[in-house]
XYZ file of C-alpha atoms in Angstrom:
69
model
C 3.775 13.543 -5.693
C 4.161 11.501 -8.897
C 6.030 14.394 -10.515
C 8.433 14.543 -7.567
C 9.086 10.844 -6.978
C 9.589 8.470 -9.884
C 12.206 6.063 -8.525
C 13.061 4.667 -5.081
C 16.128 2.782 -3.930
C 14.391 1.376 -0.862
C 11.536 -1.122 -0.416
C 8.148 0.490 -1.000
C 4.795 -0.760 0.297
C 1.421 0.708 -0.592
C -1.091 -0.472 2.015
C -4.597 0.432 0.919
C -8.131 -0.175 2.107
C -10.598 -0.748 -0.720
C -13.166 1.513 0.977
C -10.778 4.357 1.811
C -12.567 7.692 1.407
C -9.438 9.757 2.203
C -6.985 8.225 -0.259
C -8.061 6.907 -3.640
C -6.817 3.346 -4.087
C -7.254 3.807 -7.841
C -4.952 6.862 -7.875
C -2.493 5.110 -5.559
C -2.397 2.086 -7.892
C -1.730 4.327 -10.899
C 1.183 5.945 -9.057
C 2.425 2.546 -7.850
C 2.421 1.160 -11.403
C 4.563 4.077 -12.637
C 6.965 4.044 -9.697
C 10.328 2.397 -10.273
C 11.568 0.434 -7.270
C 13.677 -2.668 -6.890
C 11.194 -4.023 -4.358
C 7.601 -2.798 -4.233
C 4.275 -4.268 -3.221
C 0.674 -3.055 -3.413
C -1.382 -4.543 -0.598
C -5.165 -4.143 -0.780
C -7.387 -4.835 2.211
C -10.852 -5.644 0.898
C -12.750 -5.069 4.162
C -11.064 -1.802 5.179
C -11.248 1.922 4.654
C -8.391 4.210 5.792
C -7.131 2.118 8.727
C -6.573 -1.524 7.725
C -4.236 -1.974 10.703
C -7.327 -1.600 12.928
C -10.117 -2.772 10.618
C -8.430 -6.030 9.548
C -5.967 -6.536 12.393
C -5.313 -10.223 11.797
C -4.705 -9.896 8.065
C -2.503 -6.823 8.619
C -0.474 -8.621 11.301
C -0.035 -11.693 9.090
C 1.180 -9.557 6.194
C 3.547 -7.552 8.426
C 4.963 -10.664 10.087
C 5.555 -12.375 6.742
C 7.108 -9.263 5.226
C 9.320 -7.949 8.023
C 10.199 -10.899 10.257
């Protein structure tokens, strides 16, 4: 994917669980750092794996409410 996408003209959010065994947060952060976007945010959930929306519901809801409402 990094070779295909280098720049975005829309907001971009990387929502990662620190204990994710399916998606490497380290690799995602490397891609995030290289990605050009007017608005981008890397959100790490320190008590989650692949599903922070279920594993840290309150923190996820707070972030989503602050970001989108």
